[in-house]
GROMACS .gro file of C-alpha atoms in nm:
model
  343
    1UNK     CA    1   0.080  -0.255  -0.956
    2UNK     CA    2   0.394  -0.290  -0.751
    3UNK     CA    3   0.426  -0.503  -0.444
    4UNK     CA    4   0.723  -0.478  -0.245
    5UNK     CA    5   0.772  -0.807  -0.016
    6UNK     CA    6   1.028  -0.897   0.273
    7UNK     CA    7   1.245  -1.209   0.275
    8UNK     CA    8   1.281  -1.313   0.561
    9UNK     CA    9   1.509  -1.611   0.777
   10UNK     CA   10   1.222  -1.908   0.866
   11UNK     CA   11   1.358  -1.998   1.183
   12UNK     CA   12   1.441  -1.661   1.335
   13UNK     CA   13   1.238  -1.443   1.150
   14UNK     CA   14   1.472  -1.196   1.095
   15UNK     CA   15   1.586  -1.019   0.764
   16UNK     CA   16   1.758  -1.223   0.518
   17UNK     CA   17   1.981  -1.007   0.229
   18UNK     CA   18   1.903  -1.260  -0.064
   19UNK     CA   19   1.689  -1.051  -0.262
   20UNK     CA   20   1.952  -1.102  -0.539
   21UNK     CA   21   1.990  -1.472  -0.525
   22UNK     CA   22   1.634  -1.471  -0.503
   23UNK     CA   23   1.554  -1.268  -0.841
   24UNK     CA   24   1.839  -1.493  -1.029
   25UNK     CA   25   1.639  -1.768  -0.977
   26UNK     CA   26   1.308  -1.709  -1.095
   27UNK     CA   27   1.166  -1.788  -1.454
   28UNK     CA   28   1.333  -1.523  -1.720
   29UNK     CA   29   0.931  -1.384  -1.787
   30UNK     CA   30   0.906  -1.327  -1.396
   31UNK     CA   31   1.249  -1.213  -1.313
   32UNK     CA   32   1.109  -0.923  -1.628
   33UNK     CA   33   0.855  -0.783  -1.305
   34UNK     CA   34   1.111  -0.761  -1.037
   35UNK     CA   35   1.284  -0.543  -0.866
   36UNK     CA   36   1.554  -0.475  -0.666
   37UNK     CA   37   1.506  -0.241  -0.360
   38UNK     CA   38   1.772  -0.046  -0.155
   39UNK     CA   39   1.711  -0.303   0.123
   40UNK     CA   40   1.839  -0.670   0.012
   41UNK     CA   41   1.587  -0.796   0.215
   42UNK     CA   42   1.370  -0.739  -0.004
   43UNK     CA   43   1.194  -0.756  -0.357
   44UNK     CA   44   0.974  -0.586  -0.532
   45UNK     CA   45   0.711  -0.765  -0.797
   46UNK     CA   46   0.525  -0.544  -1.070
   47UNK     CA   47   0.249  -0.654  -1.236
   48UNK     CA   48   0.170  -0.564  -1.625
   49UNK     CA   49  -0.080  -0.325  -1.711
   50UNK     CA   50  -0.412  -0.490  -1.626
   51UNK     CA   51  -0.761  -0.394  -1.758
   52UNK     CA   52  -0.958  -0.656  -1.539
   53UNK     CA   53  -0.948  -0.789  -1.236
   54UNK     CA   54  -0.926  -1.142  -1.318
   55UNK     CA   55  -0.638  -1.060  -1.464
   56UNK     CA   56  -0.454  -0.866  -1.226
   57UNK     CA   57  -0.577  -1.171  -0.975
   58UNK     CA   58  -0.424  -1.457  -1.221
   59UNK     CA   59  -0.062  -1.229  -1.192
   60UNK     CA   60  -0.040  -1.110  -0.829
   61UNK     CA   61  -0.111  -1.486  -0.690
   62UNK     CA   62   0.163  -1.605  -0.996
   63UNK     CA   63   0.451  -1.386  -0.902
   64UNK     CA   64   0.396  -1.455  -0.545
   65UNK     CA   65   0.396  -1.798  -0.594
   66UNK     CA   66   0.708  -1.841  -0.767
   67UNK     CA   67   0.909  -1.580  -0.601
   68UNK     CA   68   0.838  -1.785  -0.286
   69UNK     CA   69   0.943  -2.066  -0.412
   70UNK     CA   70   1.280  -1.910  -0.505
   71UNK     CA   71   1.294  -1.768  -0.161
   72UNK     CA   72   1.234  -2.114  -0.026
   73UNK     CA   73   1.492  -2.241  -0.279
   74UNK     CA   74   1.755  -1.921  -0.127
   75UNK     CA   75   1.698  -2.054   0.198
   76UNK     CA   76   1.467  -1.707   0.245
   77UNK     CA   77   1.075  -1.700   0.367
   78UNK     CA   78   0.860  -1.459   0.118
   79UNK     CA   79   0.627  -1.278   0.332
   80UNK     CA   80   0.333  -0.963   0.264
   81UNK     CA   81   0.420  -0.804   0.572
   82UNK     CA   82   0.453  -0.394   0.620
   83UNK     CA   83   0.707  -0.381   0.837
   84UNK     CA   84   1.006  -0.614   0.952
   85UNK     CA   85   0.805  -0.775   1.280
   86UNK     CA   86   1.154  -0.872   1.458
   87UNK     CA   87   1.502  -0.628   1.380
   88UNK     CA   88   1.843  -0.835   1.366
   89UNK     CA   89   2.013  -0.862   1.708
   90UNK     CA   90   2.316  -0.637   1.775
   91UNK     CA   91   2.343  -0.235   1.772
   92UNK     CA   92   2.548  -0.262   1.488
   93UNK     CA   93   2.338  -0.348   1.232
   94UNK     CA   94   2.260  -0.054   0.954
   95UNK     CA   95   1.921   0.093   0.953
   96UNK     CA   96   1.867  -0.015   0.658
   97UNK     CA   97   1.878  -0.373   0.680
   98UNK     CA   98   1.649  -0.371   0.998
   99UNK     CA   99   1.389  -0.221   0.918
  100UNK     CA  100   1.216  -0.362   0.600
  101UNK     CA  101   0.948  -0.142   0.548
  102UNK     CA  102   0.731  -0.292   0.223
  103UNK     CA  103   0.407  -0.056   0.027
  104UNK     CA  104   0.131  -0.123  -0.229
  105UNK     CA  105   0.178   0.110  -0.527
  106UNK     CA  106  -0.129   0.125  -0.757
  107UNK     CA  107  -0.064   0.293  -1.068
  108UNK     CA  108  -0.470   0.378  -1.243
  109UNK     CA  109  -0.424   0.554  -1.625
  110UNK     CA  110  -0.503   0.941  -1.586
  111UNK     CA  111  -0.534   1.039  -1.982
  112UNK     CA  112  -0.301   1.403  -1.907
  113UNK     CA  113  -0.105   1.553  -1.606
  114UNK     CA  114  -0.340   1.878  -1.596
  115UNK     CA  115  -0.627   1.623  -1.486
  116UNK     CA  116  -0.439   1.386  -1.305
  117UNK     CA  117  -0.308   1.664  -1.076
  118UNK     CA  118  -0.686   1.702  -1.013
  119UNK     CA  119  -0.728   1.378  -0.935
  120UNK     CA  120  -0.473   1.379  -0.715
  121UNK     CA  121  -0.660   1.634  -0.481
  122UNK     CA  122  -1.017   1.459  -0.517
  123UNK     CA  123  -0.865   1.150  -0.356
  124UNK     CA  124  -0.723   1.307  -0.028
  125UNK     CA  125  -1.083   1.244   0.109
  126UNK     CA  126  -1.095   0.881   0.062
  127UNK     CA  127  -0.715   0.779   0.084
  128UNK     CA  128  -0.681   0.726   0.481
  129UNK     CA  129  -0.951   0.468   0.484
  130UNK     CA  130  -0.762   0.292   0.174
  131UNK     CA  131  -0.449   0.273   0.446
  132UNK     CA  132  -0.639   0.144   0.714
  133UNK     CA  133  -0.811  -0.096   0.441
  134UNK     CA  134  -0.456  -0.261   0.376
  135UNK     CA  135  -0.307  -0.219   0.749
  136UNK     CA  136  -0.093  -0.503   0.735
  137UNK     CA  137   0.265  -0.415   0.990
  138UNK     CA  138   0.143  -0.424   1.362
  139UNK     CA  139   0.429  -0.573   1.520
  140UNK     CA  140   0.745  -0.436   1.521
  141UNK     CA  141   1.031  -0.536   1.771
  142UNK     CA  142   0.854  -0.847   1.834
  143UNK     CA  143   0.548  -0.665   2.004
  144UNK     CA  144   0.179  -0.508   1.896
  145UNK     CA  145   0.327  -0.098   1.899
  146UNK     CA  146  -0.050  -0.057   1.893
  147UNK     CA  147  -0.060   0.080   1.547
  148UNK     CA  148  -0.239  -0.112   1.270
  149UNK     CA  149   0.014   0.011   1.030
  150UNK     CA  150   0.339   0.088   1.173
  151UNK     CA  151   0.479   0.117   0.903
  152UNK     CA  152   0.272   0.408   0.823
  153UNK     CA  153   0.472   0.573   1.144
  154UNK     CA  154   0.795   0.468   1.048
  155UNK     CA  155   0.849   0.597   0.715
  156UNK     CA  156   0.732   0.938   0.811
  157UNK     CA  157   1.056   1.010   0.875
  158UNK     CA  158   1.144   1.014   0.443
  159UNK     CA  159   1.134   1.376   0.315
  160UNK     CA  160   0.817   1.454   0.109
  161UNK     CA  161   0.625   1.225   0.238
  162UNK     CA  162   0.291   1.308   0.313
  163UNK     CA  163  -0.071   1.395   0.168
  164UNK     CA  164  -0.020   1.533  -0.166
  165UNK     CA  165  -0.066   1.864  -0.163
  166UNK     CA  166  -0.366   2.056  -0.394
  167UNK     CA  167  -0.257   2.219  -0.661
  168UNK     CA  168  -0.440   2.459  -0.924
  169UNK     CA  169  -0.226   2.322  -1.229
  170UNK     CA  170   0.031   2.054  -1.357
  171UNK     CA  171   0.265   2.372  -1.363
  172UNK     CA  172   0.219   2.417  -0.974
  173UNK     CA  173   0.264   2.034  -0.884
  174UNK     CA  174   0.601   2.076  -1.104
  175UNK     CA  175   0.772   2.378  -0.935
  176UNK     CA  176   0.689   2.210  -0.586
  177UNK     CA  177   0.885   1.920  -0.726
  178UNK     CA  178   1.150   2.150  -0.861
  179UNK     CA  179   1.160   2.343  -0.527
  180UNK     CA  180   1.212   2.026  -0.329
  181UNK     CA  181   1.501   1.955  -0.544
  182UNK     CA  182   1.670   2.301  -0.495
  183UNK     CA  183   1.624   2.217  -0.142
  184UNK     CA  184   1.823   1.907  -0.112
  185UNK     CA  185   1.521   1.699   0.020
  186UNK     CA  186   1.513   1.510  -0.330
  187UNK     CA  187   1.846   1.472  -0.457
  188UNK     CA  188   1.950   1.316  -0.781
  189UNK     CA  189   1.667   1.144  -0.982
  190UNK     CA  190   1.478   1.061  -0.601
  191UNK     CA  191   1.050   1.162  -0.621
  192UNK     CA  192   0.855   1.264  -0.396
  193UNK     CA  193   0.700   1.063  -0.128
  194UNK     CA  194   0.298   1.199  -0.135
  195UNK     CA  195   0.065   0.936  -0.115
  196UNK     CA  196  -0.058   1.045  -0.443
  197UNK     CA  197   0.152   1.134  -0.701
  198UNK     CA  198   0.142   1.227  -1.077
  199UNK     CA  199   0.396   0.980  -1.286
  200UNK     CA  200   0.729   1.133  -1.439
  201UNK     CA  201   0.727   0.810  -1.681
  202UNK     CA  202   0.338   0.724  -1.779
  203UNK     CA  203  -0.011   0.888  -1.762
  204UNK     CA  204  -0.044   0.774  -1.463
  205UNK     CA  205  -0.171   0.855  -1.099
  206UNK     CA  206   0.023   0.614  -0.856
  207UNK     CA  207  -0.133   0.567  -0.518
  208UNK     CA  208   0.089   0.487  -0.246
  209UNK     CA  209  -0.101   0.502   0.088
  210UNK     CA  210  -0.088   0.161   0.197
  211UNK     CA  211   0.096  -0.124   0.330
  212UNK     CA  212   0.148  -0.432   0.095
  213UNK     CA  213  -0.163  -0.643   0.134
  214UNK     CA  214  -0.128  -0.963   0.350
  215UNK     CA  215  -0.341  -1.165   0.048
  216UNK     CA  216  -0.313  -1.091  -0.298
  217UNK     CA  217  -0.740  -1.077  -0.255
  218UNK     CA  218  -0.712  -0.765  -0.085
  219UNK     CA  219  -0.435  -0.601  -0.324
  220UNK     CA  220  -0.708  -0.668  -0.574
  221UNK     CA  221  -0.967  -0.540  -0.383
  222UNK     CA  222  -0.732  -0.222  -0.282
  223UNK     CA  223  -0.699  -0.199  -0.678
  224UNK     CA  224  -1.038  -0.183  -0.805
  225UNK     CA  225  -1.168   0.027  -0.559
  226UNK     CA  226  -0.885   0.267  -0.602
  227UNK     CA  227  -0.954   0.234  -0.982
  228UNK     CA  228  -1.281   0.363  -0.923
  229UNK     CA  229  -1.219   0.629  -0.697
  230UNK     CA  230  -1.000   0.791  -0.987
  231UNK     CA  231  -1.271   0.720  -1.234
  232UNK     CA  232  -1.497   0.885  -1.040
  233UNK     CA  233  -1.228   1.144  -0.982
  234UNK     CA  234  -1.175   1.207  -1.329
  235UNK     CA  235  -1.586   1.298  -1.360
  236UNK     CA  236  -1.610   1.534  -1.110
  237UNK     CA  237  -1.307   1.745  -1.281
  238UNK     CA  238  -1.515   1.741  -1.613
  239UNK     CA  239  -1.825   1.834  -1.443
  240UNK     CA  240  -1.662   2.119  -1.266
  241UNK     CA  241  -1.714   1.909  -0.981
  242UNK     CA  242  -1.428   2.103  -0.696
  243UNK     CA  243  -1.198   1.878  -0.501
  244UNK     CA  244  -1.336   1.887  -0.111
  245UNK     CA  245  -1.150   2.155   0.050
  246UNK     CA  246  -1.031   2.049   0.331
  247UNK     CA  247  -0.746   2.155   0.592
  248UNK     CA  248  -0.426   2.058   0.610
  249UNK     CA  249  -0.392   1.908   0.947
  250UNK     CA  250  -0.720   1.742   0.925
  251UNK     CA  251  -0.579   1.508   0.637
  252UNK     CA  252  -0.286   1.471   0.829
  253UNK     CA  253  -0.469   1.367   1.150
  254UNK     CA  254  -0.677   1.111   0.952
  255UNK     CA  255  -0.411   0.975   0.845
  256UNK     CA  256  -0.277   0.886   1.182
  257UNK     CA  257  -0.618   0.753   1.321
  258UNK     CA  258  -0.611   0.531   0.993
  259UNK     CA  259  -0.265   0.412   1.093
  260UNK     CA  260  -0.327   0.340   1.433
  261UNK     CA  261  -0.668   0.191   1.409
  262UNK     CA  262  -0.717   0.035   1.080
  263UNK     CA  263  -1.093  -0.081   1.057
  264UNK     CA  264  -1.081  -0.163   1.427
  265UNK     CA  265  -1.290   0.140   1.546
  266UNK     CA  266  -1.381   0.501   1.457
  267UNK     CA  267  -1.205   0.675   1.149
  268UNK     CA  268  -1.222   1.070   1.089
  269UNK     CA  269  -1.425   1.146   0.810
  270UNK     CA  270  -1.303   1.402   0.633
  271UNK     CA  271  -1.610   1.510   0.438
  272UNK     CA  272  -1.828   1.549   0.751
  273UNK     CA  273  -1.541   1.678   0.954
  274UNK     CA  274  -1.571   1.427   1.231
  275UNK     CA  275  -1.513   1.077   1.375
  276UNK     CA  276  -1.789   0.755   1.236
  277UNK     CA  277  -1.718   0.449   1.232
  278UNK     CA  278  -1.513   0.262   1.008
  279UNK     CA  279  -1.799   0.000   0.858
  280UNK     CA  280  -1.981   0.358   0.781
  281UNK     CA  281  -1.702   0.513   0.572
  282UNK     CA  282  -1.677   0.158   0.399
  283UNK     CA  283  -2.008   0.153   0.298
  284UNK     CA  284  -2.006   0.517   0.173
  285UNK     CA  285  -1.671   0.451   0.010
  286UNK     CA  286  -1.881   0.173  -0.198
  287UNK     CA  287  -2.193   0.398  -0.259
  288UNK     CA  288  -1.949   0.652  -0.416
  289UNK     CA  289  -1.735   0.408  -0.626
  290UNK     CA  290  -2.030   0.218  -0.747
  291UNK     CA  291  -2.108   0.366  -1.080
  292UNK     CA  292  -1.781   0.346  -1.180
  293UNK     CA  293  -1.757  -0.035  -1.045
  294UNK     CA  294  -2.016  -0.120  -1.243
  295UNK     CA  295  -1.859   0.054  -1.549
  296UNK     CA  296  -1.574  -0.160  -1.480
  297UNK     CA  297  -1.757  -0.448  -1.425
  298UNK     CA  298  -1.588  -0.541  -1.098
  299UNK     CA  299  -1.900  -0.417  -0.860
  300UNK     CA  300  -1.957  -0.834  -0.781
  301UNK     CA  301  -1.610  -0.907  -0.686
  302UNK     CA  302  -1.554  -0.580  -0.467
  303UNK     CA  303  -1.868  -0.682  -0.296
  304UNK     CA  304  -1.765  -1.017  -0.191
  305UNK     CA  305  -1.452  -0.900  -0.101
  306UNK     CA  306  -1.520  -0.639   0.144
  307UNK     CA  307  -1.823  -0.883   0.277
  308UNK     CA  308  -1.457  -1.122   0.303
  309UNK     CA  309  -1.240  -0.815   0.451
  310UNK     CA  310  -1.498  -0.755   0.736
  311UNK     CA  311  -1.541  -1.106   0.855
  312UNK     CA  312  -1.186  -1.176   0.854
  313UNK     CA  313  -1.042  -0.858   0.937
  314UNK     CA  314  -0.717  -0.683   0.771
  315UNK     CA  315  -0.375  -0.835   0.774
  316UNK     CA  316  -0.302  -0.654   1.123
  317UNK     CA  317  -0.622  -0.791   1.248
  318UNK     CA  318  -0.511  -1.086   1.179
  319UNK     CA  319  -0.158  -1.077   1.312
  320UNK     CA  320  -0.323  -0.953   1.625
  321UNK     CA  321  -0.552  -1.260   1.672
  322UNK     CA  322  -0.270  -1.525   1.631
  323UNK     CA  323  -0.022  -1.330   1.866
  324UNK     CA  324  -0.300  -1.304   2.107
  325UNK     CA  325  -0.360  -1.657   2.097
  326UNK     CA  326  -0.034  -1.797   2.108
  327UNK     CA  327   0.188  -1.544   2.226
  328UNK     CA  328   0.484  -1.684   1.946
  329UNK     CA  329   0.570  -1.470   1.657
  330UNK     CA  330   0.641  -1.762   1.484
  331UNK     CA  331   0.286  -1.901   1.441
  332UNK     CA  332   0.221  -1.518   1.284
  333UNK     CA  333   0.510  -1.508   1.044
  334UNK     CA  334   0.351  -1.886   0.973
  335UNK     CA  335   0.042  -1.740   0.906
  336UNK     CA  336   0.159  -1.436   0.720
  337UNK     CA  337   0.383  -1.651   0.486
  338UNK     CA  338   0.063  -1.891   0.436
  339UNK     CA  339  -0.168  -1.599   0.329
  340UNK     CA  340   0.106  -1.437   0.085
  341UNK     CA  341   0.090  -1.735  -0.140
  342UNK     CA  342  -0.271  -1.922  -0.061
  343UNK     CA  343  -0.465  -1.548   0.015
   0.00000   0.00000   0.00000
């Protein structure tokens, strides 16, 4: 589990390059799960490898806690935010350092790379309804760009990035990989960018769809559900179960309803091949993932938590409201700092 989180300047709300500072001065155990990004603005906190959610709960809300207090103690502001909500004044300022653009990577054990490539293809179904889930970057600029996740916009512009592709073998996945590296898109020891991809380092599957999660209650949520969409992935492949075949610019379009609309109004349902509304997909999303929640034992807590996520809305929702009401960015980068160490 990887959350990548902006620092940013409390009065002004702008970007503050102090990641640095910021991981010298927390505990040596913590400092162990961070990382440094590309963008000094911000810092990255991994979580060990978790088998429950209570534990994955106790860690998340721990590193947040103390990296914002070494933020605090940097003269920085640790906030879950997708997306830098004001860029630095000036036309001189790199790209870079405006626009802090922070994800949720959720890495679930896949036992070997044949199946995991499998998996990889079973989730494109349910994966744009896990971004609007954790639509957390609304404002951008100081304004609502009326997408739920602009983030999700912005870093279309990185090469590679994208639904993964399907693939008929681990061998396949791996000369699209290599090919992309002939091409100069990946250079060096850079991966690709699908929202789905099949670790070079563990048996893994990380899933990379989403924004970081305003609370670390809906990174859990995000988790388990995620969890057991791959477990449920990984029984279909046994059973000779086929990934849902669906076309290419389908995915891509439900991808950009899910990014504009979060769980605001109507999603496209890839499955059916149409528009429902968001609450619907939810509640299928459940009835799919529910024998392996129950496996898991975390059927309970996902429960409450999406009962939680509809009556308060996601992170954008809830940026939305307090701009709305106030019309200050402040009292939302208030709110957003609140919720990344109380959520």
């Amino acid at each position: 589990m990887e959350e990548e989180l902006l620092l940013l300047d409390p009065q002004t709300g702008e970007n503050m390059p102090v990641a640095d500072r910021v991981r010298a001065g927390l505990p040596h155990p913590v400092r162990e799960h961070s990382r440094a990004e590309s963008r000094r603005s911000m810092i990255e906190m991994v979580s060990p490898v978790c088998t429950r959610l209570p534990e994955l709960s106790y860690h998340l809300h721990r590193h947040r806690r103390i990296a914002a207090l070494a933020a605090r103690d940097s003269g920085a502001r640790l906030t879950a935010i997708g997306a830098t909500p004001l860029r630095a004044p000036g036309p001189h300022v790199p790209t870079g350092q405006r626009d802090g653009l922070c994800g949720l990577h959720v890495h679930v054990g896949v036992p070997d790379r044949e199946l995991a490539v499998q998996v990889c293809a079973h989730l494109r179904v349910w994966l744009p309804l896990l971004q609007a889930m954790s639509a957390n970057s609304p404002i951008f600029d100081g304004v609502d760009t009326g997408h739920a996740s602009w983030r999700s916009v912005q870093i279309q512009r990185w090469p590679s990035l994208g639904p993964t592709p399907v693939f008929g073998s681990a061998a396949e996945y791996d000369e699209a990989v290599h090919a992309l590296r002939d091409s100069g898109v990946l250079v060096g020891d850079a991966k690709v960018h699908w929202y789905a991809r099949v670790s070079e380092r563990c048996p893994t599957v990380e899933i990379r769809v989403g924004d970081v999660c305003a609370t670390a209650r809906d990174t859990v949520l995000i988790t388990a559900l995620l969890r057991a969409l791959v477990a449920t992935a990984i029984d279909d492949v046994r059973d000779g179960i086929p990934a849902p075949d669906v076309p290419e610019c389908t995915v891509t379009a439900a991808h950009w309803r899910a990014a504009r609309d979060g769980l605001d109004a109507e999603l496209f349902d890839l499955r059916v091949g149409h528009s429902r509304p968001a609450g619907h997909l939810v509640g299928d999303l459940l009835a799919t993932a529910s024998p392996a929640l129950i496996r898991h034992g975390d059927l309970p807590s996902v429960i409450a938590a999406l009962s939680l996520l509809r009556r308060v809305g996601t992170g954008a929702a809830r940026q939305r409201r307090v701009l709305q009401a106030t019309g200050d960015l402040r009292h939302v980068l208030n709110m957003v700092a609140r919720l990344t160490v109380m959520g």
